[in-house]
Every structure is written in structure tokens, then in C-alpha cells.
Amino acid sequence: MIDCYFWTTPNGYKVLVFLEEASIPYRIIPINISKGEQFDLKFLQISPNNKIPVVVDHEPKVASGSISIFESGAILLYLAEKTAQFIPTKLAARTEVLKWLFWQVGGLGPMLGQNQHFSQYTSEKIPYAIRRYVNETKRLFKVLNNKLAHCQYICGEYSIADMACYPWVLKHPFLELQIDDFPYLKRWLDELATRPAIIRAYEKGTAINITPTVTEESKKFLFGP
Ligand SMILES: N[C@@H](CCC(=O)N[C@@H](CS)C(=O)NCC(=O)O)C(=O)O
């Protein structure tokens, strides 16, 4: 059994999408980051960086006991290796998936997060910061759009690279850009939105929470005092 410590944010959805795609038994343990539950001492033992998602595998293949994993990229890679799904075995194809997985966790996620932060969440509007992160988002969307001009999925076959990018690209209405300017990316987004596993993942998430994560009340937990 896999425990998935989850909240309804892009990084949380990446893992739900994988678990649904792979059809492995799991249960969701909600960690309401709007209420500061990510700072509970028990949670910090498995998530020292006080963030979701975290996965605890109670039946790891190699170790006795449980394995806990934080960082969504590490989780996707672990689950892909455990189940031998959604990552190629041949070195060149596998490396291609890892390149785009690292591109997502090191670039797409953080830059889009800063975009939302400065264009929506700060009371003080800082034009330079908004311009910087909106431009960076557009640049990253263009990179992915160019990649998808030549293939159906980011790395040819559907993989953890797609699962990592999808929940972030889905945030496009809040990122101060027009998705129609990125036609190949839009085609990919629309196609993934029809995948039964992705539909189930988002249904399960919305059954847990439909309220915005960032509110005036939650800012003190999410952005510090
Ligand atoms: N690099 C991390 C980022 C995780 C992350 O930023 N999680 C957010 C939700 S999307 C969170 O838990 N925030 C709570 C906080 O910052 O206190 C990953 O990819 O897992």
C-alpha cells in the first residue's frame, strides 16, 4: 500500500496522476497546507522541507519496512522504477525523460509558481517581478510548444515527464498569457485532459478540496510572517 500525502496543488496532482495511471493501491492523506498542516511535527519527519507531496511505500521492493519520499520528481521516478511503467528502460530514451522531468522540477514549476506569486498573491504589485516571471513562463511554454511540435508526448511515449508538466501547464488561465499562442502545447493539454486516469485524479482531488489554497488567511503559512 502507498500513502500519498497530498493537497490540491500542481505538485500534489502529479503524484495522483501517476497512481491513477499505474492502477496501484493507494490512499490519500490530505495535508491542508492552507491551514499549516505541513508544519505538524509528524509530517516534518517525512517531509523535512514542509511541503507536499510525499509518498510512503509500505511495501518497497528492496527494503524491509517503509520508504518515504519527498520531492515530486523523486516520487515520480521512484514510482516509475517500482512499477516499471512510464519510463523507458533503454538508456537514451530514459535519459530523455529524465531531462524533461528535471526541466520541470527545476524550471517550469518554480517559475510558474513565482509568476502566480507576483501577479496574483502579493498585495504590493512589483512590475519588474511580474514582467520577469511572466516572460519566463512564456519562454518555457515556447520551449515545450516547440518540443511538442514534433511528438505527441514530450518524450515520444507518454511518460512521467508529461505527468510532471501537465498540472502546471493546466494553470495557464492564471499565468498572464494566452494558451492559444502555443498551439502544440494546447493540443497536448487537451488530449491529456481526456485521459481517464487524469480525469479520476482530478475528481479525487476536488472531492478533497475545491477552495483556493492561497487566501489572506493562509498566506501566513505559505509565505511566512
Ligand atoms: N520541489 C517540490 C515543491 C513542492 C511544493 O512547492 N509544494 C507546495 C504545494 S505545490 C507546498 O507544499 N507548499 C507548502 C509550503 O510552502 O509551506 C516538489 O516538486 O515536490
CSV table of C-alpha atoms and ligand atoms in Angstrom, one decimal:
chain,number,residue,atom,x,y,z
A,1,MET,CA,0.0,0.0,0.0
A,2,ILE,CA,1.1,3.5,-0.8
A,3,ASP,CA,0.2,6.5,1.3
A,4,CYS,CA,0.1,9.7,-0.7
A,5,TYR,CA,0.3,12.9,1.4
A,6,PHE,CA,-1.5,15.3,-0.9
A,7,TRP,CA,-3.0,18.7,-1.3
A,8,THR,CA,-4.8,20.1,-4.3
A,9,THR,CA,-1.9,21.8,-6.0
A,10,PRO,CA,0.1,21.1,-9.2
A,11,ASN,CA,2.8,19.2,-7.3
A,12,GLY,CA,0.3,17.2,-5.5
A,13,TYR,CA,-1.7,16.3,-8.7
A,14,LYS,CA,1.5,15.0,-10.4
A,15,VAL,CA,1.6,12.1,-8.0
A,16,LEU,CA,-2.2,11.3,-8.0
A,17,VAL,CA,-2.0,11.2,-11.8
A,18,PHE,CA,0.8,8.6,-11.7
A,19,LEU,CA,-1.0,6.5,-9.1
A,20,GLU,CA,-4.2,6.5,-11.2
A,21,GLU,CA,-2.3,5.8,-14.4
A,22,ALA,CA,-0.5,2.8,-12.8
A,23,SER,CA,-3.6,1.5,-11.0
A,24,ILE,CA,-1.7,0.6,-7.9
A,25,PRO,CA,-3.4,0.5,-4.5
A,26,TYR,CA,-3.0,3.8,-2.6
A,27,ARG,CA,-4.7,6.0,-0.1
A,28,ILE,CA,-4.7,9.8,0.0
A,29,ILE,CA,-3.8,11.5,3.3
A,30,PRO,CA,-4.8,15.2,2.9
A,31,ILE,CA,-2.3,17.7,4.3
A,32,ASN,CA,-4.1,21.0,4.3
A,33,ILE,CA,-1.3,23.5,3.5
A,34,SER,CA,-3.7,26.4,3.8
A,35,LYS,CA,-4.1,25.6,7.5
A,36,GLY,CA,-0.4,25.0,8.2
A,37,GLU,CA,-0.6,21.2,8.5
A,38,GLN,CA,2.7,20.9,6.6
A,39,PHE,CA,4.4,22.1,9.8
A,40,ASP,CA,3.0,19.3,12.0
A,41,LEU,CA,5.9,17.6,13.7
A,42,LYS,CA,4.8,14.2,12.5
A,43,PHE,CA,4.6,15.3,8.9
A,44,LEU,CA,8.0,17.0,9.1
A,45,GLN,CA,9.5,13.6,9.9
A,46,ILE,CA,8.7,12.5,6.3
A,47,SER,CA,8.8,16.0,4.7
A,48,PRO,CA,11.7,18.0,6.3
A,49,ASN,CA,11.1,20.7,3.6
A,50,ASN,CA,7.5,21.2,4.9
A,51,LYS,CA,5.9,20.6,1.5
A,52,ILE,CA,3.6,18.2,-0.2
A,53,PRO,CA,3.7,15.8,-2.0
A,54,VAL,CA,5.1,12.9,0.0
A,55,VAL,CA,4.7,9.2,-0.7
A,56,VAL,CA,5.3,6.4,1.9
A,57,ASP,CA,5.6,3.0,0.3
A,58,HIS,CA,4.8,0.4,3.0
A,59,GLU,CA,5.8,-2.5,0.6
A,60,PRO,CA,9.0,-1.4,-1.0
A,61,LYS,CA,10.5,-4.0,-3.3
A,62,VAL,CA,14.0,-4.0,-1.9
A,63,ALA,CA,14.0,-2.7,1.7
A,64,SER,CA,12.1,-4.0,4.7
A,65,GLY,CA,9.8,-1.6,6.5
A,66,SER,CA,8.7,1.5,4.7
A,67,ILE,CA,10.3,4.0,2.3
A,68,SER,CA,9.3,7.7,2.4
A,69,ILE,CA,10.0,10.1,-0.5
A,70,PHE,CA,9.6,13.8,-0.7
A,71,GLU,CA,10.1,16.0,-3.9
A,72,SER,CA,7.7,15.3,-6.7
A,73,GLY,CA,10.4,14.5,-9.2
A,74,ALA,CA,11.9,11.9,-6.9
A,75,ILE,CA,8.5,10.4,-6.2
A,76,LEU,CA,7.6,10.1,-9.9
A,77,LEU,CA,11.0,8.5,-10.6
A,78,TYR,CA,10.6,6.1,-7.6
A,79,LEU,CA,7.1,5.0,-8.7
A,80,ALA,CA,8.1,4.6,-12.3
A,81,GLU,CA,11.0,2.4,-11.3
A,82,LYS,CA,9.0,0.4,-8.8
A,83,THR,CA,6.2,-0.3,-11.3
A,84,ALA,CA,8.4,-0.4,-14.4
A,85,GLN,CA,6.0,2.0,-16.1
A,86,PHE,CA,6.1,5.4,-17.8
A,87,ILE,CA,9.9,5.5,-18.1
A,88,PRO,CA,11.8,3.7,-20.8
A,89,THR,CA,14.4,1.1,-19.9
A,90,LYS,CA,16.9,1.9,-22.7
A,91,LEU,CA,19.5,4.4,-21.6
A,92,ALA,CA,19.0,7.1,-24.3
A,93,ALA,CA,15.2,7.2,-24.1
A,94,ARG,CA,15.3,7.0,-20.3
A,95,THR,CA,17.7,10.0,-20.2
A,96,GLU,CA,15.4,12.0,-22.4
A,97,VAL,CA,12.6,11.5,-19.9
A,98,LEU,CA,14.9,12.5,-17.0
A,99,LYS,CA,16.0,15.6,-18.9
A,100,TRP,CA,12.4,16.8,-19.1
A,101,LEU,CA,11.5,15.7,-15.6
A,102,PHE,CA,14.4,17.8,-14.2
A,103,TRP,CA,13.5,20.6,-16.6
A,104,GLN,CA,10.0,20.6,-15.0
A,105,VAL,CA,11.1,20.5,-11.4
A,106,GLY,CA,14.0,22.9,-11.8
A,107,GLY,CA,12.3,25.4,-14.2
A,108,LEU,CA,8.7,25.1,-15.1
A,109,GLY,CA,7.4,24.6,-11.6
A,110,PRO,CA,9.4,27.2,-9.8
A,111,MET,CA,9.0,29.9,-12.5
A,112,LEU,CA,5.2,29.4,-12.8
A,113,GLY,CA,5.0,29.4,-9.0
A,114,GLN,CA,6.8,32.8,-8.9
A,115,ASN,CA,4.6,34.1,-11.8
A,116,GLN,CA,1.4,33.3,-9.7
A,117,HIS,CA,3.0,34.7,-6.6
A,118,PHE,CA,3.9,38.1,-8.0
A,119,SER,CA,1.0,38.5,-10.5
A,120,GLN,CA,-1.8,37.3,-8.1
A,121,TYR,CA,-0.8,36.9,-4.5
A,122,THR,CA,1.3,39.9,-3.4
A,123,SER,CA,-0.7,42.9,-2.2
A,124,GLU,CA,2.2,45.1,-3.4
A,125,LYS,CA,2.4,44.8,-7.2
A,126,ILE,CA,6.0,44.9,-8.4
A,127,PRO,CA,6.0,45.4,-12.2
A,128,TYR,CA,9.6,44.2,-12.6
A,129,ALA,CA,8.9,40.9,-10.8
A,130,ILE,CA,5.6,40.3,-12.7
A,131,ARG,CA,7.3,41.1,-16.1
A,132,ARG,CA,10.3,38.8,-15.2
A,133,TYR,CA,8.2,35.7,-14.3
A,134,VAL,CA,5.5,36.2,-17.0
A,135,ASN,CA,8.3,36.5,-19.6
A,136,GLU,CA,10.0,33.4,-18.2
A,137,THR,CA,6.7,31.5,-18.2
A,138,LYS,CA,6.2,32.4,-21.9
A,139,ARG,CA,9.7,31.3,-22.7
A,140,LEU,CA,9.2,28.0,-21.0
A,141,PHE,CA,5.8,27.4,-22.7
A,142,LYS,CA,7.5,28.2,-26.0
A,143,VAL,CA,10.2,25.6,-25.3
A,144,LEU,CA,7.6,23.0,-24.5
A,145,ASN,CA,5.5,24.0,-27.5
A,146,ASN,CA,8.5,23.6,-29.8
A,147,LYS,CA,9.2,20.1,-28.3
A,148,LEU,CA,5.6,19.1,-28.8
A,149,ALA,CA,5.6,20.3,-32.5
A,150,HIS,CA,7.5,17.1,-33.3
A,151,CYS,CA,5.9,14.5,-31.0
A,152,GLN,CA,2.6,13.5,-29.4
A,153,TYR,CA,4.0,13.4,-25.9
A,154,ILE,CA,7.0,15.2,-24.5
A,155,CYS,CA,9.4,12.3,-24.9
A,156,GLY,CA,7.6,10.4,-27.7
A,157,GLU,CA,5.9,7.8,-25.4
A,158,TYR,CA,3.6,9.1,-22.6
A,159,SER,CA,5.8,9.2,-19.5
A,160,ILE,CA,6.4,10.8,-16.1
A,161,ALA,CA,7.7,13.9,-18.0
A,162,ASP,CA,4.1,14.5,-19.2
A,163,MET,CA,2.7,13.8,-15.8
A,164,ALA,CA,5.1,16.3,-14.2
A,165,CYS,CA,4.3,19.1,-16.7
A,166,TYR,CA,0.6,18.7,-17.1
A,167,PRO,CA,-0.7,20.1,-13.8
A,168,TRP,CA,1.5,23.2,-14.1
A,169,VAL,CA,0.5,23.9,-17.8
A,170,LEU,CA,-3.1,23.4,-16.7
A,171,LYS,CA,-2.7,26.6,-14.6
A,172,HIS,CA,-2.4,28.7,-17.8
A,173,PRO,CA,-5.5,30.8,-17.2
A,174,PHE,CA,-3.8,32.3,-14.1
A,175,LEU,CA,-0.4,33.0,-15.7
A,176,GLU,CA,-1.0,36.2,-17.7
A,177,LEU,CA,-0.7,34.5,-21.2
A,178,GLN,CA,-2.8,33.1,-23.9
A,179,ILE,CA,-2.6,29.3,-24.4
A,180,ASP,CA,-3.7,29.7,-28.0
A,181,ASP,CA,-0.3,31.3,-28.7
A,182,PHE,CA,1.2,27.8,-28.0
A,183,PRO,CA,-0.9,25.5,-30.4
A,184,TYR,CA,1.1,22.3,-29.9
A,185,LEU,CA,1.1,22.7,-26.2
A,186,LYS,CA,-2.6,23.3,-26.3
A,187,ARG,CA,-3.2,20.2,-28.4
A,188,TRP,CA,-1.2,18.1,-25.8
A,189,LEU,CA,-3.0,19.7,-22.9
A,190,ASP,CA,-6.4,19.0,-24.4
A,191,GLU,CA,-5.5,15.4,-25.2
A,192,LEU,CA,-4.2,14.7,-21.7
A,193,ALA,CA,-7.3,16.2,-20.2
A,194,THR,CA,-9.3,13.3,-21.8
A,195,ARG,CA,-7.2,10.5,-20.3
A,196,PRO,CA,-9.4,8.6,-17.8
A,197,ALA,CA,-6.6,8.4,-15.2
A,198,ILE,CA,-6.1,12.2,-15.3
A,199,ILE,CA,-9.9,12.7,-15.0
A,200,ARG,CA,-10.0,10.3,-12.0
A,201,ALA,CA,-7.0,12.0,-10.3
A,202,TYR,CA,-8.7,15.5,-10.5
A,203,GLU,CA,-12.1,14.1,-9.4
A,204,LYS,CA,-10.4,12.6,-6.3
A,205,GLY,CA,-8.6,15.8,-5.6
A,206,THR,CA,-11.7,18.0,-6.0
A,207,ALA,CA,-13.5,15.6,-3.6
A,208,ILE,CA,-11.0,16.6,-1.0
A,209,ASN,CA,-10.9,20.4,-1.6
A,210,ILE,CA,-12.3,22.9,-4.0
A,211,THR,CA,-11.3,26.1,-2.2
A,212,PRO,CA,-8.3,28.2,-3.3
A,213,THR,CA,-5.1,27.2,-1.4
A,214,VAL,CA,-3.8,30.8,-1.2
A,215,THR,CA,-6.1,33.1,0.8
A,216,GLU,CA,-5.4,36.1,3.0
A,217,GLU,CA,-5.7,33.7,6.0
A,218,SER,CA,-3.3,31.0,4.5
A,219,LYS,CA,-0.6,33.4,3.4
A,220,LYS,CA,1.0,33.4,6.8
A,221,PHE,CA,1.6,29.7,6.5
A,222,LEU,CA,2.6,29.7,2.8
A,223,PHE,CA,4.6,32.9,2.6
A,224,GLY,CA,5.9,33.4,6.1
A,225,PRO,CA,5.1,36.1,8.6
B,1,LIG,N1,10.1,21.0,-5.3
B,1,LIG,C1,8.9,20.5,-4.5
B,1,LIG,C2,7.9,21.6,-4.4
B,1,LIG,C3,6.8,21.2,-3.5
B,1,LIG,C4,5.9,22.4,-3.2
B,1,LIG,O1,6.2,23.5,-3.5
B,1,LIG,N2,4.8,22.1,-2.6
B,1,LIG,C5,3.9,23.1,-2.2
B,1,LIG,C6,2.5,22.9,-2.8
B,1,LIG,S1,2.6,22.8,-4.5
B,1,LIG,C7,3.7,23.1,-0.6
B,1,LIG,O2,3.6,22.1,-0.1
B,1,LIG,N3,3.8,24.3,0.0
B,1,LIG,C8,3.6,24.4,1.4
B,1,LIG,C9,4.6,25.4,2.0
B,1,LIG,O3,5.4,26.0,1.2
B,1,LIG,O4,4.5,25.7,3.2
B,1,LIG,C10,8.3,19.3,-5.3
B,1,LIG,O5,8.5,19.3,-6.5
B,1,LIG,O6,7.8,18.4,-4.6
